[in-house]
Structure formats: C-alpha cells, structure tokens
C-alpha cells in the first residue's frame, strides 16, 4: 500500500513525466517512505530526484537560541537553489507531518519574524507555485510525535492506516481516489455554471456574507499547469474552492477545529470582518500567535480562499483532530487568510486588485465547517441551498 501511495503521489499528484526532474521536501523522520518514493520516481523515468531535508528539532533550537539577525536571515543560495529547480521544469513534492506543540515555548514574535523573512525571500517561488507554473503536490507522512498527539502512542502504524484511508488508497491501488476526483469535478462544474454573486454562511457563532469576484472560478481536485498538464496539488483533497472578493466579506465566522501554525496550536478562535478586513478577533488558545499571523502584512488580514467540504469526508468521519492543516482543512469547509490563488480568476490580469482578489506573503487555512452549518449561494437576489447541516445539497 505504501508503494500504491507513492505511485498516486507521483502519477496523479505531480503527474511526473519521463525525463523530468523531481524535488522532494521532507523531514528526516520520513526517510523510509522517501526511499520508496525515490525508487518509484526513477522507475517512472525521472531524470533526477533531489531531496531537501528538514528537521523541526533543529529549527526549534535555532528559533530559541540564535540571534534575531540569524533567524531572519535567508541565504541567497537557498532561494537560487529553489529557483534553479523550477527553471529546470522540476515537479515538487512536499511531504508533511506534524510536530503540534514542539515550538510552543518559542516566543510568537520570533516565529513571526523568521516566518515573514522566509516568506519575503521566497515570494517569487510562492507566486510561481500558486500560478501553477510548475506541478506540485503536498502529501502526509507519519512521524512519532504526530502519532502521539493524535493517538497517545508514538507507534505510527495506526496513523499510516488512517492516512491511506483518507487518501483513498488500498491494496488494489488508487482507483477510489480517481472516482472521488470525478465527483468533485461535477460539483465544481455546477458552481461554475451557476456563477453565484455571493455566499452566505450560518451556524454556531457564524453569520457571514462572502461576495465573489465577477470572474471567479471554482476549482477542485485536479488542476492544470500552465502547459495544460493535469496534476493533484493535495493528497488528500475534499474541497471545491475559489477566491472571495477582497473587500466583500462581512460578518462573523468561528473556527470549528484547532489550527496548527508554525508549531503552535490556535484553538476556539473567531474573526469579525468588515469590508473584507479582520476588524476584531479572539482565541481561547494561541491568541498571540494568531495576532502575529494577521500582522504578517496588510493582506494577511483579508481572505484569499473560500472552500466547501461536506461532512461525508473520510477525515471528518474519523472524528479526530489531526493537528495538521492538510488533513483538518479537508475535514470541513474552510477559509484561508492571505494570498488568493490567481488561478481562481478567469483570465487573470496579473493585477490582484484589478481582479478583486487578495495578495499577501502568507496563505493559512482555518476550518469553519460542522454538522450545523448551512451555506447558500446568492444570485439575482435568490438564495440556493448548497450545504445543509454540513452536507452537500447539490
């Protein structure tokens, strides 16, 4: 099944082509699966596979003890290396785990400073990625700390089982994943055909209206790079999403799940929006970290994504918090603070303001959906029920 998972990431995720370079970003904890992935990539005809390793424990020591001019420094060679991969047409796979509370004792302002410095340095890389100029895929791989946070034991066996279940991978391969992607496409097509002017959300702690840009496009599952080659950016994926109108968000929204941001947990939080901007917020846990996030730049206090996910998602059905945004965002409908995907606008002009979408250094998803939330599409003064008690009605 791990081979099947690797093949799904390579064939469906980045749709690796014969003779193409591949970059894999991974934690040192993921080495066993990385070896399977690299073997499968070469068997599929990869020209070269480059692995870029990271270690959150080493990052923690740096954030705690290094001078601030060190934690905010990004070497030119780091950026140039990433650019050179993309210039060569490489596909990128990012394998993610979760270290939940590992950075909880690092001051929020130091995490914020380090994060912002890297976001500024890698701005061009992020823009190219969000424009789908290169194919990319994010997928989960267990690590002991993640397993302990979710199940109370560092044995990763149960976590592997759930990861494969959520990705719709089994002994036969990934046919269930492909069938699921087709269902998402049908919902995406309905929403694009309807061309709603706005969405309205109602539920516990939530009363929100979200206007949509005139040229908005709903996306789901399979996307296409600038050359028209299909790929799947996230495994798992349950969402149908678009970009909201930057200045058209008004009302209140409450979180339905914790958000893990830069190794810290933000929980039971809420936002109030006026003319698109966060004008008030609060959190029972991690409010200082949430403040750092919102203050990343001007665009971080506006929304860049609106995504609909219904509660038949296998992630929601597991009734667990995974403390990893890739999974928790696919358990429920969500929004993202920060940068919008330009691909969510038809014939993007290159000017976000002109097209009515947000621009920022950051893009952070947070979950709002639950079994008591209703979502309506608004068109010509009429409301259409899209989701009732968290379930699709289309």
Tab-separated table of C-alpha atoms in Angstrom:
chain	number	residue	atom	x	y	z
A	1	UNK	CA	0.000	0.000	0.000
A	2	UNK	CA	2.933	2.374	0.567
A	3	UNK	CA	4.054	1.689	-2.997
A	4	UNK	CA	0.496	2.441	-4.168
A	5	UNK	CA	0.580	5.673	-2.178
A	6	UNK	CA	3.926	6.655	-3.687
A	7	UNK	CA	2.601	5.944	-7.169
A	8	UNK	CA	-0.530	8.003	-6.525
A	9	UNK	CA	1.636	10.959	-5.438
A	10	UNK	CA	3.869	10.590	-8.489
A	11	UNK	CA	1.333	9.677	-11.195
A	12	UNK	CA	-1.728	11.638	-10.042
A	13	UNK	CA	-0.153	14.166	-7.676
A	14	UNK	CA	2.660	15.726	-9.705
A	15	UNK	CA	1.965	13.646	-12.838
A	16	UNK	CA	5.696	13.043	-13.232
A	17	UNK	CA	6.788	12.955	-16.862
A	18	UNK	CA	9.544	10.834	-18.370
A	19	UNK	CA	12.833	12.748	-18.197
A	20	UNK	CA	11.530	15.305	-15.695
A	21	UNK	CA	13.378	16.396	-12.562
A	22	UNK	CA	11.721	15.950	-9.185
A	23	UNK	CA	12.311	17.795	-5.902
A	24	UNK	CA	11.149	16.185	-2.653
A	25	UNK	CA	10.900	18.286	0.529
A	26	UNK	CA	10.748	16.029	3.572
A	27	UNK	CA	11.502	15.689	7.262
A	28	UNK	CA	14.308	13.389	8.324
A	29	UNK	CA	11.560	11.365	10.058
A	30	UNK	CA	10.167	10.487	6.633
A	31	UNK	CA	13.295	8.818	5.271
A	32	UNK	CA	11.786	5.319	4.945
A	33	UNK	CA	8.926	6.497	2.759
A	34	UNK	CA	11.194	8.913	0.861
A	35	UNK	CA	13.311	5.933	-0.187
A	36	UNK	CA	10.207	4.199	-1.588
A	37	UNK	CA	9.147	7.405	-3.339
A	38	UNK	CA	12.570	7.980	-4.912
A	39	UNK	CA	12.747	4.380	-6.167
A	40	UNK	CA	9.301	4.659	-7.740
A	41	UNK	CA	10.165	8.040	-9.288
A	42	UNK	CA	13.221	6.666	-11.062
A	43	UNK	CA	11.231	3.626	-12.193
A	44	UNK	CA	8.721	6.059	-13.756
A	45	UNK	CA	11.507	7.786	-15.706
A	46	UNK	CA	12.547	10.686	-13.507
A	47	UNK	CA	15.721	12.304	-14.818
A	48	UNK	CA	16.923	13.198	-11.318
A	49	UNK	CA	15.392	13.208	-7.848
A	50	UNK	CA	16.671	15.802	-5.375
A	51	UNK	CA	15.696	15.503	-1.706
A	52	UNK	CA	15.726	18.582	0.534
A	53	UNK	CA	15.663	17.533	4.200
A	54	UNK	CA	14.380	19.434	7.226
A	55	UNK	CA	14.283	18.778	10.983
A	56	UNK	CA	11.870	20.641	13.267
A	57	UNK	CA	14.013	19.889	16.336
A	58	UNK	CA	16.959	21.711	14.778
A	59	UNK	CA	14.643	24.549	13.734
A	60	UNK	CA	13.426	24.807	17.343
A	61	UNK	CA	16.983	25.214	18.680
A	62	UNK	CA	17.694	27.928	16.139
A	63	UNK	CA	14.496	29.819	16.942
A	64	UNK	CA	15.127	29.605	20.685
A	65	UNK	CA	18.832	30.401	20.847
A	66	UNK	CA	20.174	32.095	17.714
A	67	UNK	CA	20.419	35.911	17.446
A	68	UNK	CA	17.491	37.551	15.695
A	69	UNK	CA	19.630	38.573	12.722
A	70	UNK	CA	20.332	34.856	12.231
A	71	UNK	CA	16.753	33.619	12.441
A	72	UNK	CA	15.640	36.302	9.966
A	73	UNK	CA	18.479	35.677	7.529
A	74	UNK	CA	17.794	33.713	4.357
A	75	UNK	CA	20.844	32.904	2.262
A	76	UNK	CA	20.720	33.784	-1.409
A	77	UNK	CA	21.807	30.277	-2.320
A	78	UNK	CA	18.667	28.854	-0.662
A	79	UNK	CA	16.432	30.909	-2.934
A	80	UNK	CA	18.582	30.404	-6.010
A	81	UNK	CA	18.561	26.634	-5.473
A	82	UNK	CA	14.749	26.597	-5.413
A	83	UNK	CA	14.576	28.855	-8.491
A	84	UNK	CA	17.004	26.665	-10.395
A	85	UNK	CA	14.817	23.607	-9.780
A	86	UNK	CA	11.746	25.405	-11.090
A	87	UNK	CA	13.640	26.854	-14.061
A	88	UNK	CA	14.566	23.282	-14.994
A	89	UNK	CA	10.875	22.391	-15.050
A	90	UNK	CA	11.051	20.247	-11.931
A	91	UNK	CA	7.948	18.996	-10.171
A	92	UNK	CA	7.868	19.419	-6.388
A	93	UNK	CA	6.548	17.052	-3.734
A	94	UNK	CA	6.298	18.276	-0.140
A	95	UNK	CA	5.851	15.549	2.462
A	96	UNK	CA	4.379	16.915	5.677
A	97	UNK	CA	3.923	15.611	9.207
A	98	UNK	CA	3.039	17.378	12.425
A	99	UNK	CA	5.031	18.408	15.474
A	100	UNK	CA	1.977	20.039	17.121
A	101	UNK	CA	3.399	21.550	20.331
A	102	UNK	CA	7.123	21.370	19.639
A	103	UNK	CA	7.517	25.109	19.119
A	104	UNK	CA	5.062	26.134	21.832
A	105	UNK	CA	7.858	27.534	24.035
A	106	UNK	CA	9.293	29.698	21.243
A	107	UNK	CA	8.115	33.335	21.569
A	108	UNK	CA	5.472	34.111	18.962
A	109	UNK	CA	7.304	37.242	17.791
A	110	UNK	CA	10.431	35.191	16.949
A	111	UNK	CA	8.395	32.665	14.997
A	112	UNK	CA	6.638	35.523	13.230
A	113	UNK	CA	9.902	37.282	12.339
A	114	UNK	CA	11.504	34.101	10.982
A	115	UNK	CA	8.400	33.126	9.025
A	116	UNK	CA	7.982	36.573	7.466
A	117	UNK	CA	11.656	36.690	6.436
A	118	UNK	CA	11.315	33.396	4.559
A	119	UNK	CA	8.019	34.443	3.002
A	120	UNK	CA	9.625	37.604	1.646
A	121	UNK	CA	12.680	35.730	0.367
A	122	UNK	CA	10.611	33.032	-1.315
A	123	UNK	CA	7.883	35.349	-2.610
A	124	UNK	CA	8.648	34.624	-6.265
A	125	UNK	CA	8.691	30.884	-5.603
A	126	UNK	CA	5.296	31.084	-3.923
A	127	UNK	CA	3.860	33.158	-6.776
A	128	UNK	CA	5.057	30.651	-9.360
A	129	UNK	CA	3.590	27.811	-7.354
A	130	UNK	CA	0.200	29.464	-6.910
A	131	UNK	CA	0.113	30.250	-10.639
A	132	UNK	CA	0.713	26.531	-11.352
A	133	UNK	CA	3.802	27.287	-13.402
A	134	UNK	CA	5.270	24.038	-12.053
A	135	UNK	CA	3.352	20.991	-10.889
A	136	UNK	CA	3.370	20.348	-7.165
A	137	UNK	CA	1.809	18.069	-4.575
A	138	UNK	CA	1.581	18.074	-0.774
A	139	UNK	CA	1.020	14.732	0.960
A	140	UNK	CA	1.211	13.479	4.530
A	141	UNK	CA	3.670	11.028	6.069
A	142	UNK	CA	3.604	9.990	9.765
A	143	UNK	CA	6.162	10.860	12.417
A	144	UNK	CA	6.175	9.607	16.040
A	145	UNK	CA	5.323	12.991	17.601
A	146	UNK	CA	2.311	13.317	15.313
A	147	UNK	CA	1.094	9.811	16.168
A	148	UNK	CA	1.443	10.504	19.892
A	149	UNK	CA	-0.519	13.759	19.600
A	150	UNK	CA	-3.390	12.035	17.784
A	151	UNK	CA	-3.434	8.549	19.348
A	152	UNK	CA	-1.384	8.816	22.525
A	153	UNK	CA	1.367	6.498	21.265
A	154	UNK	CA	4.445	7.052	19.112
A	155	UNK	CA	3.679	3.898	17.107
A	156	UNK	CA	2.948	5.244	13.613
A	157	UNK	CA	1.080	2.132	12.404
A	158	UNK	CA	-2.417	3.476	13.161
A	159	UNK	CA	-1.574	6.855	11.658
A	160	UNK	CA	-0.350	5.219	8.451
A	161	UNK	CA	-3.633	3.279	8.269
A	162	UNK	CA	-5.682	6.452	8.607
A	163	UNK	CA	-3.528	8.423	6.150
A	164	UNK	CA	-4.037	5.783	3.474
A	165	UNK	CA	-7.780	5.610	4.247
A	166	UNK	CA	-8.127	9.395	3.967
A	167	UNK	CA	-6.199	9.379	0.682
A	168	UNK	CA	-8.458	6.579	-0.637
A	169	UNK	CA	-5.525	4.221	-1.201
A	170	UNK	CA	-5.962	0.464	-0.767
A	171	UNK	CA	-4.320	-2.824	-1.733
A	172	UNK	CA	-5.705	-2.537	-5.261
A	173	UNK	CA	-4.230	0.901	-5.914
A	174	UNK	CA	-5.806	4.368	-6.123
A	175	UNK	CA	-8.948	3.836	-8.211
A	176	UNK	CA	-11.134	5.088	-5.345
A	177	UNK	CA	-9.188	8.342	-5.393
A	178	UNK	CA	-9.827	8.790	-9.122
A	179	UNK	CA	-13.572	8.166	-8.681
A	180	UNK	CA	-13.681	10.713	-5.863
A	181	UNK	CA	-11.942	13.319	-8.036
A	182	UNK	CA	-14.656	12.871	-10.659
A	183	UNK	CA	-17.373	13.596	-8.053
A	184	UNK	CA	-15.565	16.773	-7.031
A	185	UNK	CA	-15.384	17.813	-10.683
A	186	UNK	CA	-19.167	17.512	-11.040
A	187	UNK	CA	-19.754	19.851	-8.080
A	188	UNK	CA	-17.152	22.287	-9.366
A	189	UNK	CA	-18.882	22.357	-12.768
A	190	UNK	CA	-22.262	23.097	-11.146
A	191	UNK	CA	-20.870	26.038	-9.165
A	192	UNK	CA	-19.086	27.459	-12.210
A	193	UNK	CA	-22.238	27.174	-14.309
A	194	UNK	CA	-24.327	28.964	-11.658
A	195	UNK	CA	-21.922	31.929	-11.337
A	196	UNK	CA	-23.123	32.922	-7.882
A	197	UNK	CA	-22.608	36.541	-6.802
A	198	UNK	CA	-22.077	35.710	-3.135
A	199	UNK	CA	-22.246	33.027	-0.452
A	200	UNK	CA	-23.972	33.206	2.926
A	201	UNK	CA	-22.872	31.129	5.918
A	202	UNK	CA	-24.960	30.461	9.028
A	203	UNK	CA	-24.162	28.282	12.019
A	204	UNK	CA	-22.958	28.366	15.628
A	205	UNK	CA	-21.007	31.602	16.102
A	206	UNK	CA	-21.225	32.250	12.377
A	207	UNK	CA	-23.164	34.774	10.310
A	208	UNK	CA	-21.120	35.727	7.262
A	209	UNK	CA	-21.651	37.008	3.727
A	210	UNK	CA	-18.876	36.479	1.179
A	211	UNK	CA	-19.055	38.225	-2.186
A	212	UNK	CA	-17.341	36.585	-5.147
A	213	UNK	CA	-15.367	38.282	-7.937
A	214	UNK	CA	-17.253	38.578	-11.226
A	215	UNK	CA	-14.711	36.370	-12.997
A	216	UNK	CA	-14.246	33.853	-10.179
A	217	UNK	CA	-13.602	30.213	-10.991
A	218	UNK	CA	-14.282	27.267	-8.734
A	219	UNK	CA	-11.520	24.670	-8.666
A	220	UNK	CA	-11.335	21.200	-7.168
A	221	UNK	CA	-9.071	18.189	-7.070
A	222	UNK	CA	-7.306	18.027	-10.395
A	223	UNK	CA	-5.808	21.288	-11.645
A	224	UNK	CA	-3.681	22.039	-14.711
A	225	UNK	CA	-0.278	23.654	-15.012
A	226	UNK	CA	0.407	26.482	-17.461
A	227	UNK	CA	1.013	23.903	-20.197
A	228	UNK	CA	-2.309	22.170	-19.586
A	229	UNK	CA	-0.836	19.108	-17.859
A	230	UNK	CA	-3.168	17.830	-15.098
A	231	UNK	CA	-1.968	17.345	-11.516
A	232	UNK	CA	-3.370	16.986	-7.990
A	233	UNK	CA	-1.923	19.583	-5.567
A	234	UNK	CA	-3.164	17.975	-2.335
A	235	UNK	CA	-3.498	14.361	-1.225
A	236	UNK	CA	-5.990	14.029	0.376
A	237	UNK	CA	-8.397	16.547	-1.114
A	238	UNK	CA	-12.089	17.027	-0.405
A	239	UNK	CA	-12.606	20.680	-1.306
A	240	UNK	CA	-14.205	22.742	-4.004
A	241	UNK	CA	-12.739	26.228	-3.680
A	242	UNK	CA	-12.447	29.706	-5.154
A	243	UNK	CA	-11.228	33.201	-4.226
A	244	UNK	CA	-13.534	35.642	-2.426
A	245	UNK	CA	-13.839	39.290	-3.373
A	246	UNK	CA	-11.178	41.026	-1.288
A	247	UNK	CA	-13.410	43.800	0.077
A	248	UNK	CA	-16.689	41.847	0.046
A	249	UNK	CA	-16.550	39.849	3.284
A	250	UNK	CA	-18.769	40.986	6.168
A	251	UNK	CA	-19.877	39.347	9.403
A	252	UNK	CA	-18.517	36.852	11.899
A	253	UNK	CA	-17.019	33.397	11.482
A	254	UNK	CA	-15.997	30.923	14.196
A	255	UNK	CA	-13.488	28.108	13.923
A	256	UNK	CA	-14.660	24.508	14.145
A	257	UNK	CA	-11.236	22.892	14.628
A	258	UNK	CA	-7.834	23.875	16.027
A	259	UNK	CA	-5.281	25.426	13.696
A	260	UNK	CA	-1.649	24.358	13.923
A	261	UNK	CA	0.507	27.289	12.772
A	262	UNK	CA	4.299	27.256	12.919
A	263	UNK	CA	4.309	24.521	15.547
A	264	UNK	CA	1.701	26.197	17.765
A	265	UNK	CA	-1.955	25.375	18.341
A	266	UNK	CA	-4.596	28.096	17.936
A	267	UNK	CA	-7.989	26.946	19.214
A	268	UNK	CA	-11.569	28.215	19.605
A	269	UNK	CA	-10.934	31.367	17.629
A	270	UNK	CA	-13.162	33.754	15.715
A	271	UNK	CA	-12.965	36.691	13.325
A	272	UNK	CA	-15.167	39.675	12.582
A	273	UNK	CA	-14.885	41.114	9.070
A	274	UNK	CA	-15.889	44.486	7.702
A	275	UNK	CA	-15.419	45.292	4.012
A	276	UNK	CA	-13.153	42.247	3.752
A	277	UNK	CA	-10.786	43.039	6.612
A	278	UNK	CA	-10.434	41.398	10.025
A	279	UNK	CA	-11.505	44.141	12.432
A	280	UNK	CA	-11.690	42.002	15.564
A	281	UNK	CA	-10.640	38.518	16.611
A	282	UNK	CA	-10.089	36.308	19.622
A	283	UNK	CA	-8.902	32.837	20.630
A	284	UNK	CA	-9.052	30.720	23.763
A	285	UNK	CA	-5.580	29.380	22.977
A	286	UNK	CA	-2.768	30.835	20.879
A	287	UNK	CA	-4.165	34.349	20.501
A	288	UNK	CA	-0.644	35.850	20.446
A	289	UNK	CA	0.301	33.533	17.583
A	290	UNK	CA	-2.904	34.400	15.757
A	291	UNK	CA	-2.055	38.089	16.114
A	292	UNK	CA	1.383	37.504	14.574
A	293	UNK	CA	-0.267	35.701	11.656
A	294	UNK	CA	-2.749	38.502	10.988
A	295	UNK	CA	0.045	41.081	11.187
A	296	UNK	CA	2.298	39.300	8.684
A	297	UNK	CA	1.393	42.029	6.197
A	298	UNK	CA	-1.656	44.028	5.122
A	299	UNK	CA	-3.058	41.161	3.059
A	300	UNK	CA	-2.890	38.704	5.957
A	301	UNK	CA	-5.967	40.334	7.490
A	302	UNK	CA	-8.067	39.601	4.378
A	303	UNK	CA	-9.335	36.294	2.991
A	304	UNK	CA	-7.751	34.603	-0.006
A	305	UNK	CA	-9.728	31.368	-0.262
A	306	UNK	CA	-13.209	30.016	0.367
A	307	UNK	CA	-13.560	26.223	0.274
A	308	UNK	CA	-16.571	23.955	0.645
A	309	UNK	CA	-16.152	20.465	2.127
A	310	UNK	CA	-19.027	18.292	3.300
A	311	UNK	CA	-19.032	16.091	6.378
A	312	UNK	CA	-19.054	12.805	4.443
A	313	UNK	CA	-15.324	13.431	4.076
A	314	UNK	CA	-13.443	10.371	5.425
A	315	UNK	CA	-11.393	12.792	7.511
A	316	UNK	CA	-14.498	14.183	9.211
A	317	UNK	CA	-15.878	10.649	9.628
A	318	UNK	CA	-12.812	9.598	11.627
A	319	UNK	CA	-13.867	12.154	14.285
A	320	UNK	CA	-10.283	13.087	15.077
A	321	UNK	CA	-8.293	16.288	15.101
A	322	UNK	CA	-5.080	15.588	13.185
A	323	UNK	CA	-3.282	18.820	14.113
A	324	UNK	CA	-2.162	19.139	10.511
A	325	UNK	CA	-3.860	21.623	8.199
A	326	UNK	CA	-3.621	19.353	5.133
A	327	UNK	CA	-5.934	16.913	6.889
A	328	UNK	CA	-8.034	19.114	9.135
A	329	UNK	CA	-8.885	21.521	6.292
A	330	UNK	CA	-10.203	18.569	4.288
A	331	UNK	CA	-12.462	17.538	7.149
A	332	UNK	CA	-14.587	20.659	6.915
A	333	UNK	CA	-15.396	23.787	4.958
A	334	UNK	CA	-12.704	26.387	5.455
A	335	UNK	CA	-11.278	29.759	4.559
A	336	UNK	CA	-7.702	30.974	4.189
A	337	UNK	CA	-6.218	34.209	5.394
A	338	UNK	CA	-3.814	35.816	2.938
A	339	UNK	CA	-2.958	35.278	-0.675
A	340	UNK	CA	-5.562	34.150	-3.201
A	341	UNK	CA	-4.814	31.684	-5.972
A	342	UNK	CA	-4.744	33.680	-9.235
A	343	UNK	CA	-5.960	30.508	-10.970
A	344	UNK	CA	-9.325	31.137	-9.251
A	345	UNK	CA	-9.919	34.066	-11.608
A	346	UNK	CA	-10.698	33.625	-15.274
A	347	UNK	CA	-8.086	35.315	-17.498
A	348	UNK	CA	-6.140	36.691	-14.528
A	349	UNK	CA	-4.832	40.138	-15.465
A	350	UNK	CA	-1.694	39.929	-13.345
A	351	UNK	CA	-3.066	42.644	-11.052
A	352	UNK	CA	-4.873	41.176	-7.992
A	353	UNK	CA	-6.524	44.494	-7.109
A	354	UNK	CA	-7.936	44.829	-10.625
A	355	UNK	CA	-9.416	41.345	-10.432
A	356	UNK	CA	-10.692	41.898	-6.898
A	357	UNK	CA	-8.647	39.258	-5.076
A	358	UNK	CA	-6.208	39.438	-2.191
A	359	UNK	CA	-2.406	39.441	-2.241
A	360	UNK	CA	-0.189	38.573	0.713
A	361	UNK	CA	3.043	36.872	1.704
A	362	UNK	CA	1.071	34.195	3.520
A	363	UNK	CA	-1.763	31.729	2.924
A	364	UNK	CA	-3.124	29.927	6.007
A	365	UNK	CA	-6.258	27.768	6.013
A	366	UNK	CA	-8.592	27.567	9.006
A	367	UNK	CA	-11.614	25.320	9.454
A	368	UNK	CA	-15.194	26.530	9.979
A	369	UNK	CA	-17.472	23.709	8.778
A	370	UNK	CA	-19.518	21.401	11.008
A	371	UNK	CA	-22.770	19.443	11.118
A	372	UNK	CA	-24.777	22.572	11.971
A	373	UNK	CA	-23.543	24.881	9.213
A	374	UNK	CA	-25.649	25.912	6.222
A	375	UNK	CA	-24.242	27.571	3.101
A	376	UNK	CA	-26.285	29.389	0.463
A	377	UNK	CA	-25.362	30.635	-2.995
A	378	UNK	CA	-26.842	34.020	-3.896
A	379	UNK	CA	-27.776	35.014	-7.447
A	380	UNK	CA	-30.160	37.706	-8.676
A	381	UNK	CA	-31.483	38.182	-5.148
A	382	UNK	CA	-32.365	34.494	-4.743
A	383	UNK	CA	-30.704	32.059	-2.351
A	384	UNK	CA	-29.854	28.488	-3.353
A	385	UNK	CA	-29.115	25.953	-0.623
A	386	UNK	CA	-25.682	24.482	-1.294
A	387	UNK	CA	-24.964	22.790	2.040
A	388	UNK	CA	-27.364	21.906	4.868
A	389	UNK	CA	-26.035	20.783	8.247
A	390	UNK	CA	-22.665	20.313	6.623
A	391	UNK	CA	-23.923	18.100	3.750
A	392	UNK	CA	-23.910	18.908	0.057
A	393	UNK	CA	-27.379	19.560	-1.391
A	394	UNK	CA	-26.184	19.726	-4.995
